[in-house]
PDB file of C-alpha atoms in Angstrom:
ATOM      1  CA  UNK A   1      78.495  73.085  50.078  1.00 43.00           C
ATOM      2  CA  UNK A   2      78.352  76.656  49.784  1.00 44.00           C
ATOM      3  CA  UNK A   3      76.472  77.046  52.524  1.00 42.00           C
ATOM      4  CA  UNK A   4      78.777  75.131  54.766  1.00 39.00           C
ATOM      5  CA  UNK A   5      81.454  77.475  53.794  1.00 36.00           C
ATOM      6  CA  UNK A   6      79.754  80.560  54.249  1.00 40.00           C
ATOM      7  CA  UNK A   7      78.920  79.333  57.650  1.00 41.00           C
ATOM      8  CA  UNK A   8      82.931  78.542  58.724  1.00 39.00           C
ATOM      9  CA  UNK A   9      83.579  82.328  57.531  1.00 39.00           C
ATOM     10  CA  UNK A  10      80.864  84.163  59.637  1.00 38.00           C
ATOM     11  CA  UNK A  11      82.134  81.885  62.846  1.00 35.00           C
ATOM     12  CA  UNK A  12      85.912  82.767  62.034  1.00 37.00           C
ATOM     13  CA  UNK A  13      84.729  86.609  61.557  1.00 35.00           C
ATOM     14  CA  UNK A  14      82.931  86.970  65.056  1.00 34.00           C
ATOM     15  CA  UNK A  15      85.886  84.969  66.636  1.00 38.00           C
ATOM     16  CA  UNK A  16      88.283  87.328  65.408  1.00 35.00           C
ATOM     17  CA  UNK A  17      86.552  90.279  65.980  1.00 35.00           C
ATOM     18  CA  UNK A  18      85.213  89.148  69.603  1.00 39.00           C
ATOM     19  CA  UNK A  19      88.873  88.189  70.612  1.00 39.00           C
ATOM     20  CA  UNK A  20      90.516  91.188  71.136  1.00 40.00           C
ATOM     21  CA  UNK A  21      87.358  92.913  72.177  1.00 39.00           C
ATOM     22  CA  UNK A  22      87.365  90.195  75.144  1.00 42.00           C
ATOM     23  CA  UNK A  23      91.171  90.947  75.598  1.00 48.00           C
ATOM     24  CA  UNK A  24      91.055  94.824  75.731  1.00 54.00           C
ATOM     25  CA  UNK A  25      88.109  95.192  78.109  1.00 95.00           C
ATOM     26  CA  UNK A  26      89.055  92.694  80.735  1.00 97.00           C
ATOM     27  CA  UNK A  27      89.406  95.415  83.401  1.00 97.00           C
ATOM     28  CA  UNK A  28      86.903  98.104  82.132  1.00 97.00           C
ATOM     29  CA  UNK A  29      84.599  98.599  84.555  1.00 97.00           C
ATOM     30  CA  UNK A  30      81.555 100.857  84.530  1.00 97.00           C
ATOM     31  CA  UNK A  31      82.747 103.676  86.926  1.00 98.00           C
ATOM     32  CA  UNK A  32      86.471 105.028  86.922  1.00 98.00           C
ATOM     33  CA  UNK A  33      88.910 103.289  89.785  1.00 98.00           C
ATOM     34  CA  UNK A  34      90.860 105.920  91.668  1.00 98.00           C
ATOM     35  CA  UNK A  35      93.787 104.925  93.595  1.00 98.00           C
ATOM     36  CA  UNK A  36      94.642 106.275  96.720  1.00 98.00           C
ATOM     37  CA  UNK A  37      98.333 105.889  98.406  1.00 96.00           C
ATOM     38  CA  UNK A  38      98.850 105.460 102.014  1.00 94.00           C
ATOM     39  CA  UNK A  39     101.151 106.662 104.493  1.00 93.00           C
ATOM     40  CA  UNK A  40     104.302 108.660 103.074  1.00 88.00           C
ATOM     41  CA  UNK A  41     102.938 107.835  99.404  1.00 86.00           C
ATOM     42  CA  UNK A  42     102.455 109.917  96.361  1.00 85.00           C
ATOM     43  CA  UNK A  43     100.708 109.592  92.717  1.00 83.00           C
ATOM     44  CA  UNK A  44     104.422 109.604  91.615  1.00 82.00           C
ATOM     45  CA  UNK A  45     107.969 110.601  91.291  1.00 82.00           C
ATOM     46  CA  UNK A  46     109.184 110.889  87.941  1.00 79.00           C
ATOM     47  CA  UNK A  47     109.155 107.530  86.228  1.00 82.00           C
ATOM     48  CA  UNK A  48     108.830 105.634  90.009  1.00 88.00           C
ATOM     49  CA  UNK A  49     104.875 105.322  90.663  1.00 91.00           C
ATOM     50  CA  UNK A  50     103.721 104.464  93.867  1.00 95.00           C
ATOM     51  CA  UNK A  51     101.249 101.767  92.383  1.00 96.00           C
ATOM     52  CA  UNK A  52     103.823 100.866  90.328  1.00 95.00           C
ATOM     53  CA  UNK A  53     102.804  99.097  87.215  1.00 96.00           C
ATOM     54  CA  UNK A  54      99.491  99.023  88.117  1.00 97.00           C
ATOM     55  CA  UNK A  55      97.392 101.877  86.491  1.00 97.00           C
ATOM     56  CA  UNK A  56      98.955 101.041  83.033  1.00 96.00           C
ATOM     57  CA  UNK A  57      97.926  97.771  83.384  1.00 97.00           C
ATOM     58  CA  UNK A  58      94.552  98.645  84.105  1.00 98.00           C
ATOM     59  CA  UNK A  59      93.959 101.344  81.528  1.00 97.00           C
ATOM     60  CA  UNK A  60      95.529  98.130  78.945  1.00 96.00           C
ATOM     61  CA  UNK A  61      92.425  96.510  79.960  1.00 96.00           C
ATOM     62  CA  UNK A  62      89.822  99.509  79.472  1.00 97.00           C
ATOM     63  CA  UNK A  63      89.967 100.838  82.572  1.00 97.00           C
ATOM     64  CA  UNK A  64      89.576 104.391  83.120  1.00 97.00           C
ATOM     65  CA  UNK A  65      92.355 105.172  86.016  1.00 98.00           C
ATOM     66  CA  UNK A  66      92.906 108.167  88.431  1.00 97.00           C
ATOM     67  CA  UNK A  67      95.757 108.412  90.575  1.00 96.00           C
ATOM     68  CA  UNK A  68      95.330 111.379  93.389  1.00 95.00           C
ATOM     69  CA  UNK A  69      97.748 112.717  95.981  1.00 93.00           C
ATOM     70  CA  UNK A  70      96.485 113.411  99.390  1.00 96.00           C
ATOM     71  CA  UNK A  71      98.675 114.810 102.373  1.00 94.00           C
ATOM     72  CA  UNK A  72     101.902 112.092 102.601  1.00 91.00           C
ATOM     73  CA  UNK A  73     101.361 112.598 106.504  1.00 94.00           C
ATOM     74  CA  UNK A  74      98.140 113.484 108.255  1.00 95.00           C
ATOM     75  CA  UNK A  75      95.373 112.430 109.951  1.00 96.00           C
ATOM     76  CA  UNK A  76      92.324 110.446 107.915  1.00 98.00           C
ATOM     77  CA  UNK A  77      89.420 112.936 108.396  1.00 98.00           C
ATOM     78  CA  UNK A  78      92.128 115.776 106.223  1.00 97.00           C
ATOM     79  CA  UNK A  79      93.395 113.302 103.928  1.00 97.00           C
ATOM     80  CA  UNK A  80      89.615 112.091 103.246  1.00 98.00           C
ATOM     81  CA  UNK A  81      88.554 115.472 102.577  1.00 98.00           C
ATOM     82  CA  UNK A  82      90.969 115.952 100.016  1.00 97.00           C
ATOM     83  CA  UNK A  83      90.486 112.675  98.363  1.00 98.00           C
ATOM     84  CA  UNK A  84      86.681 113.938  98.274  1.00 98.00           C
ATOM     85  CA  UNK A  85      87.733 117.105  96.643  1.00 97.00           C
ATOM     86  CA  UNK A  86      89.675 115.303  94.096  1.00 97.00           C
ATOM     87  CA  UNK A  87      86.797 113.026  93.621  1.00 98.00           C
ATOM     88  CA  UNK A  88      84.336 115.545  92.490  1.00 98.00           C
ATOM     89  CA  UNK A  89      87.165 116.683  90.022  1.00 98.00           C
ATOM     90  CA  UNK A  90      87.328 113.340  88.687  1.00 98.00           C
ATOM     91  CA  UNK A  91      83.059 113.172  88.251  1.00 98.00           C
ATOM     92  CA  UNK A  92      83.027 116.512  86.884  1.00 97.00           C
ATOM     93  CA  UNK A  93      85.702 115.833  83.877  1.00 96.00           C
ATOM     94  CA  UNK A  94      84.154 112.479  83.251  1.00 97.00           C
ATOM     95  CA  UNK A  95      80.403 112.731  83.495  1.00 97.00           C
ATOM     96  CA  UNK A  96      80.723 109.505  85.700  1.00 97.00           C
ATOM     97  CA  UNK A  97      78.313 109.331  88.554  1.00 97.00           C
ATOM     98  CA  UNK A  98      80.850 107.046  90.994  1.00 98.00           C
ATOM     99  CA  UNK A  99      84.034 105.939  91.253  1.00 98.00           C
ATOM    100  CA  UNK A 100      85.734 103.122  92.735  1.00 98.00           C
ATOM    101  CA  UNK A 101      88.176 103.644  95.212  1.00 98.00           C
ATOM    102  CA  UNK A 102      91.281 101.545  95.805  1.00 98.00           C
ATOM    103  CA  UNK A 103      92.901 102.358  98.702  1.00 98.00           C
ATOM    104  CA  UNK A 104      96.430 101.052 100.132  1.00 98.00           C
ATOM    105  CA  UNK A 105      97.547 101.503 103.610  1.00 97.00           C
ATOM    106  CA  UNK A 106      96.203 104.398 105.129  1.00 98.00           C
ATOM    107  CA  UNK A 107      94.229 104.676 101.784  1.00 97.00           C
ATOM    108  CA  UNK A 108      92.209 102.395 102.973  1.00 98.00           C
ATOM    109  CA  UNK A 109      90.319 104.525 105.621  1.00 98.00           C
ATOM    110  CA  UNK A 110      91.143 107.342 103.434  1.00 98.00           C
ATOM    111  CA  UNK A 111      88.512 106.138 101.333  1.00 98.00           C
ATOM    112  CA  UNK A 112      86.225 104.942 103.778  1.00 98.00           C
ATOM    113  CA  UNK A 113      85.967 108.194 104.803  1.00 98.00           C
ATOM    114  CA  UNK A 114      84.570 109.849 101.983  1.00 98.00           C
ATOM    115  CA  UNK A 115      82.444 106.580 101.119  1.00 98.00           C
ATOM    116  CA  UNK A 116      81.205 107.377 104.714  1.00 98.00           C
ATOM    117  CA  UNK A 117      80.649 110.785 104.162  1.00 98.00           C
ATOM    118  CA  UNK A 118      79.728 110.949 100.487  1.00 98.00           C
ATOM    119  CA  UNK A 119      78.314 107.428  99.820  1.00 98.00           C
ATOM    120  CA  UNK A 120      76.314 109.041  96.773  1.00 98.00           C
ATOM    121  CA  UNK A 121      79.453 109.096  94.859  1.00 98.00           C
ATOM    122  CA  UNK A 122      81.218 106.152  95.691  1.00 98.00           C
ATOM    123  CA  UNK A 123      80.204 102.726  93.773  1.00 98.00           C
ATOM    124  CA  UNK A 124      82.959 100.699  96.076  1.00 98.00           C
ATOM    125  CA  UNK A 125      85.494 100.802  98.328  1.00 98.00           C
ATOM    126  CA  UNK A 126      88.443  98.205  98.232  1.00 98.00           C
ATOM    127  CA  UNK A 127      91.180  98.246 100.872  1.00 98.00           C
ATOM    128  CA  UNK A 128      94.431  96.765 100.081  1.00 98.00           C
ATOM    129  CA  UNK A 129      96.626  96.351 103.606  1.00 98.00           C
ATOM    130  CA  UNK A 130      94.223  99.003 105.123  1.00 97.00           C
ATOM    131  CA  UNK A 131      94.765  99.953 108.842  1.00 97.00           C
ATOM    132  CA  UNK A 132      91.169  99.329 109.308  1.00 97.00           C
ATOM    133  CA  UNK A 133      91.830  98.489 113.062  1.00 96.00           C
ATOM    134  CA  UNK A 134      94.762 100.237 113.552  1.00 95.00           C
ATOM    135  CA  UNK A 135      98.687  99.063 113.923  1.00 95.00           C
ATOM    136  CA  UNK A 136     100.845  97.744 116.489  1.00 94.00           C
ATOM    137  CA  UNK A 137     103.542 100.127 114.561  1.00 93.00           C
ATOM    138  CA  UNK A 138     101.535 103.250 115.023  1.00 93.00           C
ATOM    139  CA  UNK A 139     101.130 102.472 118.621  1.00 90.00           C
ATOM    140  CA  UNK A 140     104.516 102.196 119.405  1.00 88.00           C
ATOM    141  CA  UNK A 141     105.044 105.601 117.588  1.00 86.00           C
ATOM    142  CA  UNK A 142     102.545 107.123 119.457  1.00 85.00           C
ATOM    143  CA  UNK A 143     103.809 105.858 122.832  1.00 75.00           C
ATOM    144  CA  UNK A 144     107.752 106.646 122.380  1.00 77.00           C
ATOM    145  CA  UNK A 145     108.352 108.387 119.542  1.00 72.00           C
ATOM    146  CA  UNK A 146     110.016 112.365 120.528  1.00 75.00           C
ATOM    147  CA  UNK A 147     108.988 115.132 118.239  1.00 73.00           C
ATOM    148  CA  UNK A 148     111.832 115.462 116.436  1.00 73.00           C
ATOM    149  CA  UNK A 149     110.737 112.260 114.644  1.00 80.00           C
ATOM    150  CA  UNK A 150     107.254 113.646 114.201  1.00 76.00           C
ATOM    151  CA  UNK A 151     109.195 116.684 112.768  1.00 81.00           C
ATOM    152  CA  UNK A 152     111.358 114.511 110.260  1.00 85.00           C
ATOM    153  CA  UNK A 153     108.268 112.833 109.349  1.00 82.00           C
ATOM    154  CA  UNK A 154     106.921 116.516 108.505  1.00 80.00           C
ATOM    155  CA  UNK A 155     109.965 117.376 106.180  1.00 86.00           C
ATOM    156  CA  UNK A 156     109.400 113.894 104.353  1.00 80.00           C
ATOM    157  CA  UNK A 157     106.079 114.655 103.795  1.00 84.00           C
ATOM    158  CA  UNK A 158     106.687 117.817 102.237  1.00 85.00           C
ATOM    159  CA  UNK A 159     108.987 116.347 100.328  1.00 79.00           C
ATOM    160  CA  UNK A 160     107.718 114.133  98.989  1.00 83.00           C
ATOM    161  CA  UNK A 161     104.950 116.383  97.966  1.00 80.00           C
ATOM    162  CA  UNK A 162     107.307 118.779  96.524  1.00 84.00           C
ATOM    163  CA  UNK A 163     108.658 116.365  94.039  1.00 80.00           C
ATOM    164  CA  UNK A 164     105.433 114.967  93.327  1.00 78.00           C
ATOM    165  CA  UNK A 165     103.998 117.730  92.145  1.00 81.00           C
ATOM    166  CA  UNK A 166     101.749 118.600  95.244  1.00 79.00           C
ATOM    167  CA  UNK A 167     103.780 121.205  97.522  1.00 81.00           C
ATOM    168  CA  UNK A 168     100.696 122.861  99.173  1.00 84.00           C
ATOM    169  CA  UNK A 169      99.124 119.468 100.811  1.00 90.00           C
ATOM    170  CA  UNK A 170      99.420 119.951 104.698  1.00 91.00           C
ATOM    171  CA  UNK A 171     101.691 117.561 107.001  1.00 92.00           C
ATOM    172  CA  UNK A 172     101.265 116.490 110.278  1.00 92.00           C
ATOM    173  CA  UNK A 173     102.647 113.234 110.955  1.00 90.00           C
ATOM    174  CA  UNK A 174     101.770 113.237 114.709  1.00 92.00           C
ATOM    175  CA  UNK A 175      98.520 113.166 113.529  1.00 92.00           C
ATOM    176  CA  UNK A 176      99.014 110.364 110.811  1.00 93.00           C
ATOM    177  CA  UNK A 177     100.495 108.342 113.950  1.00 92.00           C
ATOM    178  CA  UNK A 178      97.515 108.645 116.173  1.00 95.00           C
ATOM    179  CA  UNK A 179      95.037 107.987 113.089  1.00 95.00           C
ATOM    180  CA  UNK A 180      96.962 105.031 112.711  1.00 96.00           C
ATOM    181  CA  UNK A 181      96.915 103.474 115.901  1.00 95.00           C
ATOM    182  CA  UNK A 182      94.732 101.313 117.444  1.00 95.00           C
ATOM    183  CA  UNK A 183      93.050 103.842 119.320  1.00 96.00           C
ATOM    184  CA  UNK A 184      92.821 106.441 116.967  1.00 96.00           C
ATOM    185  CA  UNK A 185      91.234 104.061 114.552  1.00 97.00           C
ATOM    186  CA  UNK A 186      88.479 103.071 116.881  1.00 96.00           C
ATOM    187  CA  UNK A 187      87.453 106.421 117.164  1.00 97.00           C
ATOM    188  CA  UNK A 188      87.471 106.546 113.249  1.00 98.00           C
ATOM    189  CA  UNK A 189      85.322 103.639 112.991  1.00 97.00           C
ATOM    190  CA  UNK A 190      82.915 104.925 115.637  1.00 97.00           C
ATOM    191  CA  UNK A 191      82.157 107.590 113.265  1.00 97.00           C
ATOM    192  CA  UNK A 192      82.583 105.452 110.097  1.00 98.00           C
ATOM    193  CA  UNK A 193      81.667 101.718 110.474  1.00 97.00           C
ATOM    194  CA  UNK A 194      80.520 100.953 106.944  1.00 97.00           C
ATOM    195  CA  UNK A 195      82.237  97.554 105.840  1.00 97.00           C
ATOM    196  CA  UNK A 196      83.715  96.744 109.073  1.00 98.00           C
ATOM    197  CA  UNK A 197      83.675  93.013 110.708  1.00 96.00           C
ATOM    198  CA  UNK A 198      82.088  92.802 114.077  1.00 92.00           C
ATOM    199  CA  UNK A 199      84.310  90.325 114.940  1.00 92.00           C
ATOM    200  CA  UNK A 200      88.241  90.331 115.407  1.00 89.00           C
ATOM    201  CA  UNK A 201      89.304  88.930 112.176  1.00 94.00           C
ATOM    202  CA  UNK A 202      85.668  88.327 110.545  1.00 96.00           C
ATOM    203  CA  UNK A 203      84.129  89.885 107.356  1.00 97.00           C
ATOM    204  CA  UNK A 204      82.536  93.158 107.335  1.00 97.00           C
ATOM    205  CA  UNK A 205      79.569  93.968 105.418  1.00 97.00           C
ATOM    206  CA  UNK A 206      79.688  93.184 101.631  1.00 98.00           C
ATOM    207  CA  UNK A 207      77.612  96.187 101.226  1.00 98.00           C
ATOM    208  CA  UNK A 208      76.425  99.015 103.108  1.00 97.00           C
ATOM    209  CA  UNK A 209      74.595 102.311 101.917  1.00 97.00           C
ATOM    210  CA  UNK A 210      74.569 101.196  98.672  1.00 97.00           C
ATOM    211  CA  UNK A 211      78.482 100.651  98.268  1.00 98.00           C
ATOM    212  CA  UNK A 212      80.479  97.672  98.130  1.00 98.00           C
ATOM    213  CA  UNK A 213      83.375  97.107 100.043  1.00 98.00           C
ATOM    214  CA  UNK A 214      86.428  94.317  99.676  1.00 98.00           C
ATOM    215  CA  UNK A 215      89.777  93.519 100.758  1.00 98.00           C
ATOM    216  CA  UNK A 216      93.066  91.804 100.305  1.00 98.00           C
ATOM    217  CA  UNK A 217      96.644  91.840 102.034  1.00 98.00           C
ATOM    218  CA  UNK A 218      99.795  89.772 102.619  1.00 97.00           C
ATOM    219  CA  UNK A 219     101.261  87.966 105.359  1.00 96.00           C
ATOM    220  CA  UNK A 220     104.814  88.028 104.855  1.00 95.00           C
ATOM    221  CA  UNK A 221     107.180  90.501 105.879  1.00 95.00           C
ATOM    222  CA  UNK A 222     110.649  89.385 104.007  1.00 95.00           C
ATOM    223  CA  UNK A 223     109.486  87.915 100.399  1.00 95.00           C
ATOM    224  CA  UNK A 224     112.582  88.882  98.070  1.00 94.00           C
ATOM    225  CA  UNK A 225     116.524  88.967  99.050  1.00 94.00           C
ATOM    226  CA  UNK A 226     117.086  91.495  96.485  1.00 94.00           C
ATOM    227  CA  UNK A 227     114.374  93.962  97.925  1.00 94.00           C
ATOM    228  CA  UNK A 228     115.983  96.649 100.317  1.00 94.00           C
ATOM    229  CA  UNK A 229     112.960  97.448 101.847  1.00 94.00           C
ATOM    230  CA  UNK A 230     112.239  93.998 103.384  1.00 95.00           C
ATOM    231  CA  UNK A 231     114.946  93.782 105.876  1.00 95.00           C
ATOM    232  CA  UNK A 232     113.000  97.003 107.395  1.00 95.00           C
ATOM    233  CA  UNK A 233     109.506  95.056 107.355  1.00 95.00           C
ATOM    234  CA  UNK A 234     111.165  91.839 108.934  1.00 95.00           C
ATOM    235  CA  UNK A 235     112.249  94.168 112.088  1.00 95.00           C
ATOM    236  CA  UNK A 236     108.613  95.998 112.279  1.00 94.00           C
ATOM    237  CA  UNK A 237     107.493  93.086 112.044  1.00 95.00           C
ATOM    238  CA  UNK A 238     108.383  91.470 115.531  1.00 95.00           C
ATOM    239  CA  UNK A 239     105.623  94.467 116.893  1.00 93.00           C
ATOM    240  CA  UNK A 240     102.618  91.901 116.034  1.00 94.00           C
ATOM    241  CA  UNK A 241     103.828  88.906 118.553  1.00 92.00           C
ATOM    242  CA  UNK A 242     103.673  86.357 115.939  1.00 91.00           C
ATOM    243  CA  UNK A 243     100.341  87.432 114.663  1.00 94.00           C
ATOM    244  CA  UNK A 244      99.886  87.118 111.282  1.00 96.00           C
ATOM    245  CA  UNK A 245     100.892  90.659 109.658  1.00 97.00           C
ATOM    246  CA  UNK A 246     102.694  92.367 106.419  1.00 96.00           C
ATOM    247  CA  UNK A 247     105.297  94.113 108.460  1.00 95.00           C
ATOM    248  CA  UNK A 248     103.588  96.936 109.062  1.00 96.00           C
ATOM    249  CA  UNK A 249      99.835  95.669 109.613  1.00 97.00           C
ATOM    250  CA  UNK A 250      98.173  92.940 111.020  1.00 97.00           C
ATOM    251  CA  UNK A 251      96.256  90.392 108.574  1.00 97.00           C
ATOM    252  CA  UNK A 252      93.021  90.971 110.627  1.00 97.00           C
ATOM    253  CA  UNK A 253      93.219  94.915 110.672  1.00 97.00           C
ATOM    254  CA  UNK A 254      93.374  94.862 107.183  1.00 97.00           C
ATOM    255  CA  UNK A 255      89.748  93.101 106.940  1.00 98.00           C
ATOM    256  CA  UNK A 256      86.991  95.454 105.308  1.00 98.00           C
ATOM    257  CA  UNK A 257      84.043  93.971 103.806  1.00 98.00           C
ATOM    258  CA  UNK A 258      84.571  90.845 101.553  1.00 98.00           C
ATOM    259  CA  UNK A 259      87.553  89.257 102.357  1.00 98.00           C
ATOM    260  CA  UNK A 260      89.464  88.462  98.970  1.00 98.00           C
ATOM    261  CA  UNK A 261      92.505  86.986 100.695  1.00 97.00           C
ATOM    262  CA  UNK A 262      94.716  88.090 103.687  1.00 97.00           C
ATOM    263  CA  UNK A 263      97.540  85.872 103.321  1.00 97.00           C
ATOM    264  CA  UNK A 264      99.493  86.382  99.705  1.00 98.00           C
ATOM    265  CA  UNK A 265     102.684  86.031 100.278  1.00 97.00           C
ATOM    266  CA  UNK A 266     103.342  89.744 100.370  1.00 97.00           C
ATOM    267  CA  UNK A 267     104.583  92.432 102.328  1.00 96.00           C
ATOM    268  CA  UNK A 268     103.381  95.746 103.023  1.00 96.00           C
ATOM    269  CA  UNK A 269     104.879  97.401  99.849  1.00 96.00           C
ATOM    270  CA  UNK A 270     104.533  94.210  98.088  1.00 97.00           C
ATOM    271  CA  UNK A 271     100.691  94.851  97.724  1.00 97.00           C
ATOM    272  CA  UNK A 272     101.276  98.086  95.617  1.00 97.00           C
ATOM    273  CA  UNK A 273     104.177  96.314  93.399  1.00 96.00           C
ATOM    274  CA  UNK A 274     106.975  98.078  95.288  1.00 92.00           C
ATOM    275  CA  UNK A 275     109.603  98.060  95.625  1.00 92.00           C
ATOM    276  CA  UNK A 276     109.676  98.712  91.590  1.00 91.00           C
ATOM    277  CA  UNK A 277     107.838  95.192  91.376  1.00 92.00           C
ATOM    278  CA  UNK A 278     110.388  93.389  93.547  1.00 94.00           C
ATOM    279  CA  UNK A 279     108.103  90.852  95.106  1.00 95.00           C
ATOM    280  CA  UNK A 280     107.746  87.337  96.197  1.00 95.00           C
ATOM    281  CA  UNK A 281     108.984  85.058  93.313  1.00 93.00           C
ATOM    282  CA  UNK A 282     106.138  82.248  93.370  1.00 94.00           C
ATOM    283  CA  UNK A 283     102.930  84.572  93.995  1.00 95.00           C
ATOM    284  CA  UNK A 284     100.868  85.669  92.095  1.00 95.00           C
ATOM    285  CA  UNK A 285     101.624  89.532  90.588  1.00 96.00           C
ATOM    286  CA  UNK A 286     100.085  92.442  92.755  1.00 97.00           C
ATOM    287  CA  UNK A 287      99.395  93.652  89.128  1.00 97.00           C
ATOM    288  CA  UNK A 288      97.547  90.684  88.645  1.00 97.00           C
ATOM    289  CA  UNK A 289      95.381  90.980  91.607  1.00 98.00           C
ATOM    290  CA  UNK A 290      94.666  94.795  90.485  1.00 98.00           C
ATOM    291  CA  UNK A 291      93.516  93.482  87.080  1.00 98.00           C
ATOM    292  CA  UNK A 292      91.455  90.317  88.573  1.00 98.00           C
ATOM    293  CA  UNK A 293      89.597  92.764  91.130  1.00 98.00           C
ATOM    294  CA  UNK A 294      88.720  95.354  88.192  1.00 98.00           C
ATOM    295  CA  UNK A 295      87.103  92.600  86.170  1.00 98.00           C
ATOM    296  CA  UNK A 296      85.552  91.495  89.131  1.00 98.00           C
ATOM    297  CA  UNK A 297      83.390  94.757  89.776  1.00 98.00           C
ATOM    298  CA  UNK A 298      83.134  94.367  85.887  1.00 97.00           C
ATOM    299  CA  UNK A 299      80.920  90.792  86.785  1.00 96.00           C
ATOM    300  CA  UNK A 300      79.400  93.068  89.312  1.00 96.00           C
ATOM    301  CA  UNK A 301      77.872  95.810  86.987  1.00 96.00           C
ATOM    302  CA  UNK A 302      79.770  98.305  88.300  1.00 96.00           C
TER     303      UNK A 302
END
């Protein structure tokens, strides 16, 4: 009887100590997670995060998370070099050998640039709503936007840099639009093809040059009547002529490496939990998707 009691107590102690460790370690990856914003993005504007509520949710599960700040509007290569500089800083500060890059929108190809030129520093690249094969919205801007619109874009980018604490980053809205156009991304992809699908809407290599590639995206432009950005995205979605899209990027264009899903009931801003968490009521929370992905990387030993 005494032996049975001790066995039961031992099992109870193991269960009590194991549960918190499991809960707090859900998002704990081997390498730091680095979040990369898209066009006209930022790290945070006061209490407003670009990846709204996501860094904290990842950290609460044990992940090391860094939110980078690159030019709000500039070419993929310029943004990529800025990101590479910050990756080196993160590695020096943490002592880690590599990082996980998770980029939204223009942050997708920006992250791909770093993985292409320095694959030894990158464990994985995850593209969320990434402009990997161009956007028809960018095509329309390149073809018809007047110079004054690019000037406004430069001013907006500079303003975002100023209030987010990165006032010296150069802004070039014209270069950004060209980089995100179908022609611009084709030129970029010829130089940095890793992870790209060979077919129009397939999957790419899951691993290239030692780097793992993943992607996911939404496929609805209007998802919540209380979101002030939804009407704008509903209008821009018309540029895709009925093809599945998130309001700014066609679902097939977002594909990179292993495609987790390309049809979440999310628009381009929902994918990073904007605006301030107002997303579709009956879809998985974007925060949950980030947490699940961190756990996926953990399960791969990364």
